[in-house]
PDB file of C-alpha atoms in Angstrom:
ATOM      1  CA  UNK V1340      -8.984  22.878  -3.329  1.00  0.00           C
ATOM      2  CA  UNK V1341      -7.762  19.519  -4.584  1.00  0.00           C
ATOM      3  CA  UNK V1342     -10.440  16.867  -4.763  1.00  0.00           C
ATOM      4  CA  UNK V1343      -9.353  13.237  -4.835  1.00  0.00           C
ATOM      5  CA  UNK V1344     -11.375  10.366  -6.235  1.00  0.00           C
ATOM      6  CA  UNK V1345     -10.891   7.021  -4.537  1.00  0.00           C
ATOM      7  CA  UNK V1346     -11.007   4.096  -6.894  1.00  0.00           C
ATOM      8  CA  UNK V1347     -10.463   1.219  -4.510  1.00  0.00           C
ATOM      9  CA  UNK V1348      -9.620   0.046  -1.032  1.00  0.00           C
ATOM     10  CA  UNK V1349      -8.051  -3.206   0.087  1.00  0.00           C
ATOM     11  CA  UNK V1350      -7.817  -4.226   3.746  1.00  0.00           C
ATOM     12  CA  UNK V1351      -5.551  -7.024   4.905  1.00  0.00           C
ATOM     13  CA  UNK V1352      -4.950  -8.526   8.338  1.00  0.00           C
ATOM     14  CA  UNK V1353      -1.332  -8.905   9.423  1.00  0.00           C
ATOM     15  CA  UNK V1354      -1.254 -12.529  10.685  1.00  0.00           C
ATOM     16  CA  UNK V1355       1.697 -11.834  13.001  1.00  0.00           C
ATOM     17  CA  UNK V1356       0.188  -8.911  14.886  1.00  0.00           C
ATOM     18  CA  UNK V1357      -3.530  -9.044  13.944  1.00  0.00           C
ATOM     19  CA  UNK V1358      -3.116  -5.445  12.764  1.00  0.00           C
ATOM     20  CA  UNK V1359      -5.414  -4.278  10.000  1.00  0.00           C
ATOM     21  CA  UNK V1360      -3.472  -2.879   7.072  1.00  0.00           C
ATOM     22  CA  UNK V1361      -5.454  -0.868   4.567  1.00  0.00           C
ATOM     23  CA  UNK V1362      -4.259  -0.049   1.081  1.00  0.00           C
ATOM     24  CA  UNK V1363      -6.195   2.713  -0.638  1.00  0.00           C
ATOM     25  CA  UNK V1364      -5.838   3.353  -4.348  1.00  0.00           C
ATOM     26  CA  UNK V1365      -6.406   7.024  -5.128  1.00  0.00           C
ATOM     27  CA  UNK V1366      -6.634   8.780  -8.468  1.00  0.00           C
ATOM     28  CA  UNK V1367      -6.074  12.512  -8.581  1.00  0.00           C
ATOM     29  CA  UNK V1368      -7.239  14.923 -11.255  1.00  0.00           C
ATOM     30  CA  UNK V1369      -4.314  13.894 -13.497  1.00  0.00           C
ATOM     31  CA  UNK V1370      -5.484  10.252 -13.401  1.00  0.00           C
ATOM     32  CA  UNK V1371      -2.305   9.283 -11.544  1.00  0.00           C
ATOM     33  CA  UNK V1372      -2.957   6.508  -9.021  1.00  0.00           C
ATOM     34  CA  UNK V1373      -1.285   6.107  -5.632  1.00  0.00           C
ATOM     35  CA  UNK V1374      -1.452   3.591  -2.811  1.00  0.00           C
ATOM     36  CA  UNK V1375      -1.739   4.423   0.879  1.00  0.00           C
ATOM     37  CA  UNK V1376      -0.865   1.884   3.559  1.00  0.00           C
ATOM     38  CA  UNK V1377      -2.257   2.580   7.022  1.00  0.00           C
ATOM     39  CA  UNK V1378      -1.042   0.625  10.047  1.00  0.00           C
ATOM     40  CA  UNK V1379      -3.166   0.736  13.185  1.00  0.00           C
ATOM     41  CA  UNK V1380      -1.154  -1.323  15.680  1.00  0.00           C
ATOM     42  CA  UNK V1381       1.230   1.383  16.971  1.00  0.00           C
ATOM     43  CA  UNK V1382       1.604   1.274  20.744  1.00  0.00           C
ATOM     44  CA  UNK V1383       5.000   2.984  21.168  1.00  0.00           C
ATOM     45  CA  UNK V1384       3.929   6.539  20.284  1.00  0.00           C
ATOM     46  CA  UNK V1385       6.296   6.916  17.310  1.00  0.00           C
ATOM     47  CA  UNK V1386       4.919   8.619  14.213  1.00  0.00           C
ATOM     48  CA  UNK V1387       6.053   6.671  11.170  1.00  0.00           C
ATOM     49  CA  UNK V1388       5.645   8.049   7.650  1.00  0.00           C
ATOM     50  CA  UNK V1389       7.278   6.723   4.488  1.00  0.00           C
ATOM     51  CA  UNK V1390       6.576   8.268   1.094  1.00  0.00           C
ATOM     52  CA  UNK V1391       7.505   7.439  -2.473  1.00  0.00           C
ATOM     53  CA  UNK V1392       6.367   8.648  -5.880  1.00  0.00           C
ATOM     54  CA  UNK V1393       3.194   6.545  -5.935  1.00  0.00           C
ATOM     55  CA  UNK V1394       2.723   5.357  -2.368  1.00  0.00           C
ATOM     56  CA  UNK V1395       2.772   6.402   1.253  1.00  0.00           C
ATOM     57  CA  UNK V1396       2.809   4.330   4.424  1.00  0.00           C
ATOM     58  CA  UNK V1397       1.675   5.869   7.695  1.00  0.00           C
ATOM     59  CA  UNK V1398       1.434   4.563  11.223  1.00  0.00           C
ATOM     60  CA  UNK V1399       1.819   1.080  12.543  1.00  0.00           C
ATOM     61  CA  UNK V1400       4.374  -0.526  14.795  1.00  0.00           C
ATOM     62  CA  UNK V1401       7.967  -0.591  13.556  1.00  0.00           C
ATOM     63  CA  UNK V1402       7.476  -4.158  12.281  1.00  0.00           C
ATOM     64  CA  UNK V1403       4.163  -3.446  10.552  1.00  0.00           C
ATOM     65  CA  UNK V1404       5.421  -0.215   8.978  1.00  0.00           C
ATOM     66  CA  UNK V1405       8.508  -1.974   7.627  1.00  0.00           C
ATOM     67  CA  UNK V1406       6.425  -4.877   6.252  1.00  0.00           C
ATOM     68  CA  UNK V1407       3.938  -2.524   4.566  1.00  0.00           C
ATOM     69  CA  UNK V1408       6.768  -0.517   3.003  1.00  0.00           C
ATOM     70  CA  UNK V1409       8.492  -3.679   1.762  1.00  0.00           C
ATOM     71  CA  UNK V1410       5.169  -4.963   0.405  1.00  0.00           C
ATOM     72  CA  UNK V1411       4.533  -1.790  -1.578  1.00  0.00           C
ATOM     73  CA  UNK V1412       8.098  -1.652  -2.935  1.00  0.00           C
ATOM     74  CA  UNK V1413       7.771  -5.261  -4.148  1.00  0.00           C
ATOM     75  CA  UNK V1414       4.270  -4.535  -5.502  1.00  0.00           C
ATOM     76  CA  UNK V1415       5.581  -1.708  -7.665  1.00  0.00           C
ATOM     77  CA  UNK V1416       8.493  -3.879  -8.854  1.00  0.00           C
ATOM     78  CA  UNK V1417       5.996  -6.520 -10.059  1.00  0.00           C
ATOM     79  CA  UNK V1418       3.798  -3.897 -11.728  1.00  0.00           C
ATOM     80  CA  UNK V1419       6.831  -2.388 -13.465  1.00  0.00           C
ATOM     81  CA  UNK V1420       8.032  -5.816 -14.639  1.00  0.00           C
ATOM     82  CA  UNK V1421       4.595  -6.463 -16.140  1.00  0.00           C
ATOM     83  CA  UNK V1422       5.007  -3.382 -18.313  1.00  0.00           C
ATOM     84  CA  UNK V1423       1.871  -1.688 -17.008  1.00  0.00           C
ATOM     85  CA  UNK V1424       1.219   1.225 -14.700  1.00  0.00           C
ATOM     86  CA  UNK V1425      -0.668   1.224 -11.418  1.00  0.00           C
ATOM     87  CA  UNK V1426      -3.458   3.157 -13.131  1.00  0.00           C
ATOM     88  CA  UNK V1427      -3.902   0.299 -15.608  1.00  0.00           C
ATOM     89  CA  UNK V1428      -3.873  -2.495 -13.014  1.00  0.00           C
ATOM     90  CA  UNK V1429      -7.265  -4.035 -12.273  1.00  0.00           C
ATOM     91  CA  UNK V1430      -8.142  -3.934  -8.538  1.00  0.00           C
ATOM     92  CA  UNK V1431      -8.415  -7.744  -8.347  1.00  0.00           C
ATOM     93  CA  UNK V1432      -4.981  -8.118  -9.958  1.00  0.00           C
ATOM     94  CA  UNK V1433      -3.582  -5.466  -7.605  1.00  0.00           C
ATOM     95  CA  UNK V1434      -4.938  -7.375  -4.601  1.00  0.00           C
ATOM     96  CA  UNK V1435      -3.266 -10.541  -5.905  1.00  0.00           C
ATOM     97  CA  UNK V1436       0.062  -8.743  -6.409  1.00  0.00           C
ATOM     98  CA  UNK V1437      -0.085  -7.234  -2.909  1.00  0.00           C
ATOM     99  CA  UNK V1438      -0.847 -10.632  -1.352  1.00  0.00           C
ATOM    100  CA  UNK V1439       2.090 -12.250  -3.192  1.00  0.00           C
ATOM    101  CA  UNK V1440       4.401  -9.302  -2.369  1.00  0.00           C
ATOM    102  CA  UNK V1441       3.742  -9.439   1.366  1.00  0.00           C
ATOM    103  CA  UNK V1442       6.771 -10.848   3.206  1.00  0.00           C
ATOM    104  CA  UNK V1443       6.120 -13.997   5.247  1.00  0.00           C
TER     105      UNK V1443
END
């Protein structure tokens, strides 16, 4: 059985839809971190799931899901440009990057 250790959680409110978006940073047994975006404002019944090497986005309305995915793609671009890995990024710095990467 795989046991995950959670190293941080960041919740944001989407100002356009008042949806709560939660980003969870998880480290597995290989010390590889990942981010999980969870959208809770889905009212159309569609099941939305987007995955990448170090993140996944689940749920949300079409707009929220797209914004979360775009946010995480931009977040990883900034982390890569800084020459560090997600695992090495301090939670406060990660929160700052996510805030700046969120489309307006």
